[in-house]
PDB file of C-alpha atoms in Angstrom:
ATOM      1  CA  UNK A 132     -57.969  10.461  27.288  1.00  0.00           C
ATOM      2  CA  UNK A 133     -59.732  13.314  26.321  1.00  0.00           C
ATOM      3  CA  UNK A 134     -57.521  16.398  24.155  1.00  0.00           C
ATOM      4  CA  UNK A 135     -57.569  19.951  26.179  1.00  0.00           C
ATOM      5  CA  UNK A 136     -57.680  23.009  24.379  1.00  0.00           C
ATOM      6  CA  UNK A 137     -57.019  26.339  26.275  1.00  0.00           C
ATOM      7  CA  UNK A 138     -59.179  29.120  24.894  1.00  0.00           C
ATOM      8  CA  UNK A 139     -57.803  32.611  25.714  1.00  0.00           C
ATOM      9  CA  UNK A 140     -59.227  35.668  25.144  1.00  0.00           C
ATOM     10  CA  UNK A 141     -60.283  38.734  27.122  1.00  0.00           C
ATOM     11  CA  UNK A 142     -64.141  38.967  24.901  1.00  0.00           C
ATOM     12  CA  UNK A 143     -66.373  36.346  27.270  1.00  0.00           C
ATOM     13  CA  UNK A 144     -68.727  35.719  23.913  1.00  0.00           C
ATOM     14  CA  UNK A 145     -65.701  34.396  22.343  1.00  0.00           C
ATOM     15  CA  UNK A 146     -64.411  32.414  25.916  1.00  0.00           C
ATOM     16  CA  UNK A 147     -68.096  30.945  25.603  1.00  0.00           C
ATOM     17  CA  UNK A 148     -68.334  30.194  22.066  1.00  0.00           C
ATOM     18  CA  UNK A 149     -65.643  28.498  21.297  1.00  0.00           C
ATOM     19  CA  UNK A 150     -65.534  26.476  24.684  1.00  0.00           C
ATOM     20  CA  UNK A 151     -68.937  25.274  23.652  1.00  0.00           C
ATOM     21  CA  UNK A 152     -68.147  24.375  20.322  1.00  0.00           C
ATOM     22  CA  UNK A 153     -64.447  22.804  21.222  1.00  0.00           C
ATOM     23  CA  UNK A 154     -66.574  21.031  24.081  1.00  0.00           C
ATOM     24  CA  UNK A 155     -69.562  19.498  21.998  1.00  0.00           C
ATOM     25  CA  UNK A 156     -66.350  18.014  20.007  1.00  0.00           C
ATOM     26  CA  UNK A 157     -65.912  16.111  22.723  1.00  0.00           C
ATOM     27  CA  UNK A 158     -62.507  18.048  24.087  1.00  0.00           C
ATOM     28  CA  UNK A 159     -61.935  19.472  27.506  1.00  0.00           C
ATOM     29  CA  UNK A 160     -61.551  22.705  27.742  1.00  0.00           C
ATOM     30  CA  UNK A 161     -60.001  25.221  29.969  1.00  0.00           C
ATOM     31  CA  UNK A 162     -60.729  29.281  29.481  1.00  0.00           C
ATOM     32  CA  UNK A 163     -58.527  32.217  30.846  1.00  0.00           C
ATOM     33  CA  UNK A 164     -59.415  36.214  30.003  1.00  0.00           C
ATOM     34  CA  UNK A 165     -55.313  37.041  29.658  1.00  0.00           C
ATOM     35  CA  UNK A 166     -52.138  35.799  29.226  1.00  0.00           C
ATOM     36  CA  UNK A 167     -50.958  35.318  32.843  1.00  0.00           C
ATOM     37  CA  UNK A 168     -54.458  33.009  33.645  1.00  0.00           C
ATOM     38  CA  UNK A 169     -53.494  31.851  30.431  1.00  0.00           C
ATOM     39  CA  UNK A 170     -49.653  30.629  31.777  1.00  0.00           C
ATOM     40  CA  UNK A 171     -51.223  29.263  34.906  1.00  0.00           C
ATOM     41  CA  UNK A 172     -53.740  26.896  33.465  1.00  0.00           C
ATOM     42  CA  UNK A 173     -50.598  25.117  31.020  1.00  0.00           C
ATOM     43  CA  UNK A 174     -48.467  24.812  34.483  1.00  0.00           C
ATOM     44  CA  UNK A 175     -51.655  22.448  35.957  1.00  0.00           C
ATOM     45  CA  UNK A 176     -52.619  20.679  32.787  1.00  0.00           C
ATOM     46  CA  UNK A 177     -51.517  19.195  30.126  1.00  0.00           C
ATOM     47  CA  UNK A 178     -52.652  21.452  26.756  1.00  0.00           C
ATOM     48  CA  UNK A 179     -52.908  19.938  23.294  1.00  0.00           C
ATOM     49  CA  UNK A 180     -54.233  23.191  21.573  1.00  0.00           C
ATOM     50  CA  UNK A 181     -54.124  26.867  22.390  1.00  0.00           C
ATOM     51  CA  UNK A 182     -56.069  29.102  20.905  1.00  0.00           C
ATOM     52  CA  UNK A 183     -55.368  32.987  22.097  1.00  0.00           C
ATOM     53  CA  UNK A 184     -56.201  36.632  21.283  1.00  0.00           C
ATOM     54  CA  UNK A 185     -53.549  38.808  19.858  1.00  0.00           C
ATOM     55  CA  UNK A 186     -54.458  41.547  22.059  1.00  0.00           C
ATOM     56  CA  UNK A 187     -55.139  40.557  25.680  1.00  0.00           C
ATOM     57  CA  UNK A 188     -55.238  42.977  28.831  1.00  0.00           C
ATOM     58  CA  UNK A 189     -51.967  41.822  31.268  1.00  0.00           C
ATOM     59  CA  UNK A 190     -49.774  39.874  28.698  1.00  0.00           C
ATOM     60  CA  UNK A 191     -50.574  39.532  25.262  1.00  0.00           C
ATOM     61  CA  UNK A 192     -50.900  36.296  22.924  1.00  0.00           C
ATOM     62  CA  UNK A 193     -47.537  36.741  21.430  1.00  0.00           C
ATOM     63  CA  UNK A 194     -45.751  37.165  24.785  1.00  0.00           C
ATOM     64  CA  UNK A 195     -46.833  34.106  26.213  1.00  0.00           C
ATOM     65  CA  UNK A 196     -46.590  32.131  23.066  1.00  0.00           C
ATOM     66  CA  UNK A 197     -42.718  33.556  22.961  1.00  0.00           C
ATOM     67  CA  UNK A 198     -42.436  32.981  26.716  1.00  0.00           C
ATOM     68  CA  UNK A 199     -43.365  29.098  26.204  1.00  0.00           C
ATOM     69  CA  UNK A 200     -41.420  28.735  23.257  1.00  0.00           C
ATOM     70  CA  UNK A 201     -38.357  29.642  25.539  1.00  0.00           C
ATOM     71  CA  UNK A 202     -39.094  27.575  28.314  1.00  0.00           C
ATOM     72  CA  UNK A 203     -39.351  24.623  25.830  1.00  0.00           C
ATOM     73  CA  UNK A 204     -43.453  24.174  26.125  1.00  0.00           C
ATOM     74  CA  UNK A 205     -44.148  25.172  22.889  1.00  0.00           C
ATOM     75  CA  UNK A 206     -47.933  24.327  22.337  1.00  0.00           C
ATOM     76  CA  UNK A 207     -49.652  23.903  19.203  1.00  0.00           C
ATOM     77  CA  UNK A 208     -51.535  27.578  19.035  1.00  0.00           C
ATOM     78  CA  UNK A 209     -54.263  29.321  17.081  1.00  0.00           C
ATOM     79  CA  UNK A 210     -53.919  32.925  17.333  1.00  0.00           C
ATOM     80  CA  UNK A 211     -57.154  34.974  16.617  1.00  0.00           C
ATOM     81  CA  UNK A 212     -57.701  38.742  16.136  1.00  0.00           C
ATOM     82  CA  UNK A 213     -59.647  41.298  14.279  1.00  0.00           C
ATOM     83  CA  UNK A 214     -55.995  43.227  13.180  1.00  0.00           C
ATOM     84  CA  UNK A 215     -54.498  39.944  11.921  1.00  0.00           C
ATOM     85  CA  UNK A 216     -52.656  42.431   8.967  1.00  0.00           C
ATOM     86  CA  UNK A 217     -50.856  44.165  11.646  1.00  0.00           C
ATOM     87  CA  UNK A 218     -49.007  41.267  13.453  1.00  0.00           C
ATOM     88  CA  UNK A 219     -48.851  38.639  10.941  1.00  0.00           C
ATOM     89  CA  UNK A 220     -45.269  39.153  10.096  1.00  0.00           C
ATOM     90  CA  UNK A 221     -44.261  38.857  13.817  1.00  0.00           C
ATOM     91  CA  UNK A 222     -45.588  35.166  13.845  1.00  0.00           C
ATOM     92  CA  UNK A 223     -43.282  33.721  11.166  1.00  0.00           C
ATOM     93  CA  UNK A 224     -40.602  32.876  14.274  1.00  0.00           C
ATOM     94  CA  UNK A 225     -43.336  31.528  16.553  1.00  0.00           C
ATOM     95  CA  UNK A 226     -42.613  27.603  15.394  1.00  0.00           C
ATOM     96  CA  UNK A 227     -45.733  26.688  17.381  1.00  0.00           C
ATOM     97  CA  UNK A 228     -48.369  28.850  15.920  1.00  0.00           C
ATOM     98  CA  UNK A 229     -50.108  26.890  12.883  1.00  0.00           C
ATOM     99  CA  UNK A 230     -53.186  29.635  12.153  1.00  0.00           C
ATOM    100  CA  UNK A 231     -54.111  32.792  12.171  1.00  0.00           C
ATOM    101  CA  UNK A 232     -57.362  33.455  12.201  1.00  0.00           C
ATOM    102  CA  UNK A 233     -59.137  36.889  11.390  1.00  0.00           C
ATOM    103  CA  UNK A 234     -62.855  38.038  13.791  1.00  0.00           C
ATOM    104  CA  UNK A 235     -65.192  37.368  13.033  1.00  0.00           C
ATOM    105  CA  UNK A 236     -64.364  33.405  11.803  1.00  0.00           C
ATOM    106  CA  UNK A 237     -66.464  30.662  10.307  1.00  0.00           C
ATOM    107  CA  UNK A 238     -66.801  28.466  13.458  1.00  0.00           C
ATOM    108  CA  UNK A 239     -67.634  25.856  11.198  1.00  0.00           C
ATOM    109  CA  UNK A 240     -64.141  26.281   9.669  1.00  0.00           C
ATOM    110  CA  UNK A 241     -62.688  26.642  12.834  1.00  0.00           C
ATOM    111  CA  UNK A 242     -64.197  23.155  14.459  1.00  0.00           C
ATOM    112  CA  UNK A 243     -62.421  21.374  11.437  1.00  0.00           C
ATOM    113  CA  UNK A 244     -59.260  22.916  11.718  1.00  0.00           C
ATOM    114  CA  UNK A 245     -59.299  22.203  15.395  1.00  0.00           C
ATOM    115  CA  UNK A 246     -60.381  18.168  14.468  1.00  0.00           C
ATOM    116  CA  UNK A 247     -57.457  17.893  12.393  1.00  0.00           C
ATOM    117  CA  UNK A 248     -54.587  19.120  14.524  1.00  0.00           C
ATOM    118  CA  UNK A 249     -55.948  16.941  16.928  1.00  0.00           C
ATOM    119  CA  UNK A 250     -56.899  13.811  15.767  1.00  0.00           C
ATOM    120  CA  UNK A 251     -55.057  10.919  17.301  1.00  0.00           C
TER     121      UNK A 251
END
């Protein structure tokens, strides 16, 4: 069964790039432009991976990675941003986040993390 990775983020290059790349991997993968598309997508499927913006128009990343934690769906999530310095410290209680990435990223570096968490 193919792995499905939710990409959220409110930038469409980014939506596009990374659902590309994650899809030429060979994973399914879902895309939402906030945090409540973002909520609705991991109440119809089942998500391996999340990776979501910081900053997002509605409800941010760390809301709904906080809201999930609490209603026991804690998913394994990337978090990217271009003011990683400034939130950081707020993900250190966020058990399910395992990256932080800084924009621009090395997709490259990205696809391998990705392959990693993932692999069966």
């Amino acid at each position: 069964m193919k792995r499905e990775i939710l990409v959220v983020d409110d930038e469409i290059g980014i939506r596009l790039l990374l659902e590309e790349l994650m899809g030429s991997e060979g994973f399914k993968v879902h895309t939402a432009q906030n945090g409540k598309e973002a909520l609705e997508i991991i109440n119809k499927h089942t998500i391996d991976l999340m990776m979501i913006d910081y900053k997002l128009p509605v409800m941010d990343g760390i809301e709904v990675i906080k809201q999930l934690e609490k209603e026991n769906k804690a998913i394994p999530t990337i978090i990217m941003s271009g003011l990683t310095e400034n939130f950081k410290d707020s993900t250190y209680e966020l058990t399910s986040v395992k990256k932080v990435l800084s924009k621009p990223f090395d997709v490259l570096e990205v696809r391998e993390f990705v392959k990693q968490l993932l692999a069966d």
